[in-house]
Amino acid sequence: MNTFPSQTEQHAAVKRPAARASKIIVDSLSKTYTTKSGSFTALDQVSAHILENEFVTLVGPSGCGKSTMLRVLAGLEEASSGSASIAGRRITGPGADRGVVFQSYTLFPWLSVRDNIEFGLELKGTPKLQRLEVSDKYLELVGLTKFADAYPKQLSGGMKQRVAIARALANSPEMLLMDEPFAALDAQTRSDMQELLMNIQKHEHATILFITHDIDEAIFLSERLYVMKSRPGRIVREIEIPAAMRQNKELRDSEPFIQLKREIVDLLHA
Ligand SMILES: Nc1ncnc2c1ncn2[C@@H]1O[C@H](COP(=O)(O)OP(=O)(O)OP(=O)(O)O)[C@@H](O)[C@H]1O
Ligand SMILES: [Mg+2]
């Protein structure tokens, strides 16, 4: 028997990128809420994964369980059955290994921009000098160095979300969980924030789970999408975004982009 790899196999071995490990594994996760009118299944046996440094987005109609899934992964809610794990550790509560950014601005109004960013580090007892180094780095990354001493009420919506992202990153989380972080922003700011997030992912090699209702945004940002449906909340399709289509706003009028968008919209409306 010939035990030498064929030429094609050798070629594939050289060309193939190293396989990425799963950062998040969601296994048959269900979440049932008990309400006055009976029990309600917000998530029904959802299974999904997110690889190291991957950008994955959940899209789906209102009420299909996107935020519920994100909250379970953030450890803010408990699953009714099934499990979720990060880097092999079962998620049982919140942890510094996950940074969360919500749609609503969640900065501490009484703290300056810098102190907001340093908040998690201060909780951990990180010395001031080291905190300053970290906040300097992330202030620069989100373009807010000049606003280090400003207070949240002095900032625009986009600036507040940049601080929220910097604050999440300052704790060196293993991944970011982002629930419609740009939904409240005007179109131009939103577009700028998408570029910023892409740069951050490149620089920080961040693993990101993102939620949006905006299909253009989902295609621009994501490597993979999970399309969800409601009643009960579940995943109905997994879609890989072709690398060439990702991060390229100029392709938005191209036929392949329009086709992909139509496929997703049809799934959402089916
Ligand atoms: N604490 C709760 N008690 C009862 N039902 C809840 C609770 N939280 C969420 N639900 C229900 O679970 C379902 C999923 O909610 P979820 O917030 O996850 O939806 P979503 O996909 O994030 O929607 P949207 O796009 O509007 O943000 C909804 O029908 C919601 O009413
Ligand atoms: Mg939601």
JSON list of N, CA and C and ligand atoms in Angstrom, two decimals, residues 33-35 40-42 60-69 71 77 179-180 211 213 231, ligand 1:
[
{"chain": "A", "resi": 33, "resn": "TYR", "atom": "N", "xyz": [-39.80, 30.10, 29.59]},
{"chain": "A", "resi": 33, "resn": "TYR", "atom": "CA", "xyz": [-40.21, 31.06, 30.61]},
{"chain": "A", "resi": 33, "resn": "TYR", "atom": "C", "xyz": [-41.60, 30.66, 31.11]},
{"chain": "A", "resi": 34, "resn": "THR", "atom": "N", "xyz": [-41.79, 30.76, 32.41]},
{"chain": "A", "resi": 34, "resn": "THR", "atom": "CA", "xyz": [-43.12, 30.52, 32.95]},
{"chain": "A", "resi": 34, "resn": "THR", "atom": "C", "xyz": [-43.79, 31.86, 33.14]},
{"chain": "A", "resi": 35, "resn": "THR", "atom": "N", "xyz": [-44.89, 32.05, 32.45]},
{"chain": "A", "resi": 35, "resn": "THR", "atom": "CA", "xyz": [-45.60, 33.32, 32.54]},
{"chain": "A", "resi": 35, "resn": "THR", "atom": "C", "xyz": [-47.00, 33.04, 33.11]},
{"chain": "A", "resi": 40, "resn": "PHE", "atom": "N", "xyz": [-43.63, 29.38, 28.09]},
{"chain": "A", "resi": 40, "resn": "PHE", "atom": "CA", "xyz": [-43.32, 29.88, 26.76]},
{"chain": "A", "resi": 40, "resn": "PHE", "atom": "C", "xyz": [-41.89, 29.45, 26.41]},
{"chain": "A", "resi": 41, "resn": "THR", "atom": "N", "xyz": [-41.77, 28.77, 25.27]},
{"chain": "A", "resi": 41, "resn": "THR", "atom": "CA", "xyz": [-40.45, 28.28, 24.86]},
{"chain": "A", "resi": 41, "resn": "THR", "atom": "C", "xyz": [-39.75, 29.35, 24.02]},
{"chain": "A", "resi": 42, "resn": "ALA", "atom": "N", "xyz": [-38.82, 30.05, 24.62]},
{"chain": "A", "resi": 42, "resn": "ALA", "atom": "CA", "xyz": [-38.09, 31.11, 23.91]},
{"chain": "A", "resi": 42, "resn": "ALA", "atom": "C", "xyz": [-37.00, 30.51, 23.03]},
{"chain": "A", "resi": 60, "resn": "GLY", "atom": "N", "xyz": [-32.81, 37.26, 12.91]},
{"chain": "A", "resi": 60, "resn": "GLY", "atom": "CA", "xyz": [-34.12, 36.61, 13.05]},
{"chain": "A", "resi": 60, "resn": "GLY", "atom": "C", "xyz": [-35.13, 37.62, 13.50]},
{"chain": "A", "resi": 61, "resn": "PRO", "atom": "N", "xyz": [-36.42, 37.29, 13.34]},
{"chain": "A", "resi": 61, "resn": "PRO", "atom": "CA", "xyz": [-37.47, 38.25, 13.68]},
{"chain": "A", "resi": 61, "resn": "PRO", "atom": "C", "xyz": [-37.51, 38.55, 15.17]},
{"chain": "A", "resi": 62, "resn": "SER", "atom": "N", "xyz": [-38.14, 39.65, 15.49]},
{"chain": "A", "resi": 62, "resn": "SER", "atom": "CA", "xyz": [-38.27, 40.04, 16.89]},
{"chain": "A", "resi": 62, "resn": "SER", "atom": "C", "xyz": [-38.95, 38.90, 17.67]},
{"chain": "A", "resi": 63, "resn": "GLY", "atom": "N", "xyz": [-38.38, 38.57, 18.80]},
{"chain": "A", "resi": 63, "resn": "GLY", "atom": "CA", "xyz": [-38.99, 37.55, 19.66]},
{"chain": "A", "resi": 63, "resn": "GLY", "atom": "C", "xyz": [-38.52, 36.13, 19.38]},
{"chain": "A", "resi": 64, "resn": "CYS", "atom": "N", "xyz": [-37.53, 35.95, 18.47]},
{"chain": "A", "resi": 64, "resn": "CYS", "atom": "CA", "xyz": [-37.11, 34.57, 18.14]},
{"chain": "A", "resi": 64, "resn": "CYS", "atom": "C", "xyz": [-36.06, 34.04, 19.12]},
{"chain": "A", "resi": 65, "resn": "GLY", "atom": "N", "xyz": [-35.67, 34.86, 20.08]},
{"chain": "A", "resi": 65, "resn": "GLY", "atom": "CA", "xyz": [-34.79, 34.34, 21.12]},
{"chain": "A", "resi": 65, "resn": "GLY", "atom": "C", "xyz": [-33.32, 34.74, 21.00]},
{"chain": "A", "resi": 66, "resn": "LYS", "atom": "N", "xyz": [-33.02, 35.70, 20.15]},
{"chain": "A", "resi": 66, "resn": "LYS", "atom": "CA", "xyz": [-31.61, 36.11, 19.95]},
{"chain": "A", "resi": 66, "resn": "LYS", "atom": "C", "xyz": [-31.01, 36.62, 21.26]},
{"chain": "A", "resi": 67, "resn": "SER", "atom": "N", "xyz": [-31.72, 37.58, 21.88]},
{"chain": "A", "resi": 67, "resn": "SER", "atom": "CA", "xyz": [-31.19, 38.14, 23.14]},
{"chain": "A", "resi": 67, "resn": "SER", "atom": "C", "xyz": [-31.17, 37.10, 24.24]},
{"chain": "A", "resi": 68, "resn": "THR", "atom": "N", "xyz": [-32.16, 36.22, 24.22]},
{"chain": "A", "resi": 68, "resn": "THR", "atom": "CA", "xyz": [-32.18, 35.16, 25.24]},
{"chain": "A", "resi": 68, "resn": "THR", "atom": "C", "xyz": [-30.91, 34.31, 25.12]},
{"chain": "A", "resi": 69, "resn": "MET", "atom": "N", "xyz": [-30.57, 33.96, 23.89]},
{"chain": "A", "resi": 69, "resn": "MET", "atom": "CA", "xyz": [-29.37, 33.14, 23.68]},
{"chain": "A", "resi": 69, "resn": "MET", "atom": "C", "xyz": [-28.14, 33.91, 24.15]},
{"chain": "A", "resi": 71, "resn": "ARG", "atom": "N", "xyz": [-27.99, 36.28, 26.35]},
{"chain": "A", "resi": 71, "resn": "ARG", "atom": "CA", "xyz": [-27.97, 36.40, 27.82]},
{"chain": "A", "resi": 71, "resn": "ARG", "atom": "C", "xyz": [-27.55, 35.10, 28.49]},
{"chain": "A", "resi": 77, "resn": "GLU", "atom": "N", "xyz": [-28.65, 34.60, 32.30]},
{"chain": "A", "resi": 77, "resn": "GLU", "atom": "CA", "xyz": [-29.85, 33.76, 32.42]},
{"chain": "A", "resi": 77, "resn": "GLU", "atom": "C", "xyz": [-29.41, 32.31, 32.39]},
{"chain": "A", "resi": 179, "resn": "ASP", "atom": "N", "xyz": [-25.28, 42.71, 21.51]},
{"chain": "A", "resi": 179, "resn": "ASP", "atom": "CA", "xyz": [-26.71, 42.63, 21.21]},
{"chain": "A", "resi": 179, "resn": "ASP", "atom": "C", "xyz": [-27.20, 43.93, 20.58]},
{"chain": "A", "resi": 180, "resn": "GLU", "atom": "N", "xyz": [-27.30, 43.95, 19.27]},
{"chain": "A", "resi": 180, "resn": "GLU", "atom": "CA", "xyz": [-27.72, 45.13, 18.51]},
{"chain": "A", "resi": 180, "resn": "GLU", "atom": "C", "xyz": [-27.01, 46.41, 18.97]},
{"chain": "A", "resi": 211, "resn": "ILE", "atom": "N", "xyz": [-25.57, 40.46, 17.25]},
{"chain": "A", "resi": 211, "resn": "ILE", "atom": "CA", "xyz": [-26.99, 40.37, 16.89]},
{"chain": "A", "resi": 211, "resn": "ILE", "atom": "C", "xyz": [-27.37, 41.64, 16.13]},
{"chain": "A", "resi": 213, "resn": "HIS", "atom": "N", "xyz": [-30.63, 43.32, 13.25]},
{"chain": "A", "resi": 213, "resn": "HIS", "atom": "CA", "xyz": [-31.79, 43.17, 12.36]},
{"chain": "A", "resi": 213, "resn": "HIS", "atom": "C", "xyz": [-31.43, 43.62, 10.96]},
{"chain": "A", "resi": 231, "resn": "ARG", "atom": "N", "xyz": [-41.27, 31.03, 17.75]},
{"chain": "A", "resi": 231, "resn": "ARG", "atom": "CA", "xyz": [-42.41, 30.18, 18.15]},
{"chain": "A", "resi": 231, "resn": "ARG", "atom": "C", "xyz": [-42.30, 28.75, 17.64]},
{"chain": "B", "resi": 1, "resn": "LIG", "atom": "N1", "xyz": [-38.10, 37.25, 31.29]},
{"chain": "B", "resi": 1, "resn": "LIG", "atom": "C1", "xyz": [-38.99, 36.82, 30.38]},
{"chain": "B", "resi": 1, "resn": "LIG", "atom": "N2", "xyz": [-40.18, 36.30, 30.75]},
{"chain": "B", "resi": 1, "resn": "LIG", "atom": "C2", "xyz": [-41.04, 35.83, 29.84]},
{"chain": "B", "resi": 1, "resn": "LIG", "atom": "N3", "xyz": [-40.82, 35.83, 28.51]},
{"chain": "B", "resi": 1, "resn": "LIG", "atom": "C3", "xyz": [-39.67, 36.34, 28.09]},
{"chain": "B", "resi": 1, "resn": "LIG", "atom": "C4", "xyz": [-38.68, 36.86, 28.99]},
{"chain": "B", "resi": 1, "resn": "LIG", "atom": "N4", "xyz": [-37.62, 37.30, 28.26]},
{"chain": "B", "resi": 1, "resn": "LIG", "atom": "C5", "xyz": [-37.94, 37.07, 26.97]},
{"chain": "B", "resi": 1, "resn": "LIG", "atom": "N5", "xyz": [-39.16, 36.50, 26.88]},
{"chain": "B", "resi": 1, "resn": "LIG", "atom": "C6", "xyz": [-39.81, 36.09, 25.63]},
{"chain": "B", "resi": 1, "resn": "LIG", "atom": "O1", "xyz": [-38.93, 35.25, 24.93]},
{"chain": "B", "resi": 1, "resn": "LIG", "atom": "C7", "xyz": [-39.00, 35.52, 23.54]},
{"chain": "B", "resi": 1, "resn": "LIG", "atom": "C8", "xyz": [-37.61, 35.81, 23.02]},
{"chain": "B", "resi": 1, "resn": "LIG", "atom": "O2", "xyz": [-37.19, 37.07, 23.52]},
{"chain": "B", "resi": 1, "resn": "LIG", "atom": "P1", "xyz": [-35.84, 37.74, 23.06]},
{"chain": "B", "resi": 1, "resn": "LIG", "atom": "O3", "xyz": [-35.70, 39.00, 23.80]},
{"chain": "B", "resi": 1, "resn": "LIG", "atom": "O4", "xyz": [-34.76, 36.74, 23.19]},
{"chain": "B", "resi": 1, "resn": "LIG", "atom": "O5", "xyz": [-36.13, 38.01, 21.51]},
{"chain": "B", "resi": 1, "resn": "LIG", "atom": "P2", "xyz": [-35.21, 38.71, 20.43]},
{"chain": "B", "resi": 1, "resn": "LIG", "atom": "O6", "xyz": [-35.04, 37.74, 19.31]},
{"chain": "B", "resi": 1, "resn": "LIG", "atom": "O7", "xyz": [-34.00, 39.26, 21.06]},
{"chain": "B", "resi": 1, "resn": "LIG", "atom": "O8", "xyz": [-36.17, 39.90, 19.92]},
{"chain": "B", "resi": 1, "resn": "LIG", "atom": "P3", "xyz": [-35.78, 41.41, 19.47]},
{"chain": "B", "resi": 1, "resn": "LIG", "atom": "O9", "xyz": [-35.28, 41.27, 18.07]},
{"chain": "B", "resi": 1, "resn": "LIG", "atom": "O10", "xyz": [-37.08, 42.12, 19.53]},
{"chain": "B", "resi": 1, "resn": "LIG", "atom": "O11", "xyz": [-34.77, 41.96, 20.41]},
{"chain": "B", "resi": 1, "resn": "LIG", "atom": "C9", "xyz": [-39.98, 36.68, 23.36]},
{"chain": "B", "resi": 1, "resn": "LIG", "atom": "O12", "xyz": [-41.24, 36.19, 22.97]},
{"chain": "B", "resi": 1, "resn": "LIG", "atom": "C10", "xyz": [-40.06, 37.29, 24.73]},
{"chain": "B", "resi": 1, "resn": "LIG", "atom": "O13", "xyz": [-41.35, 37.82, 24.97]}
]
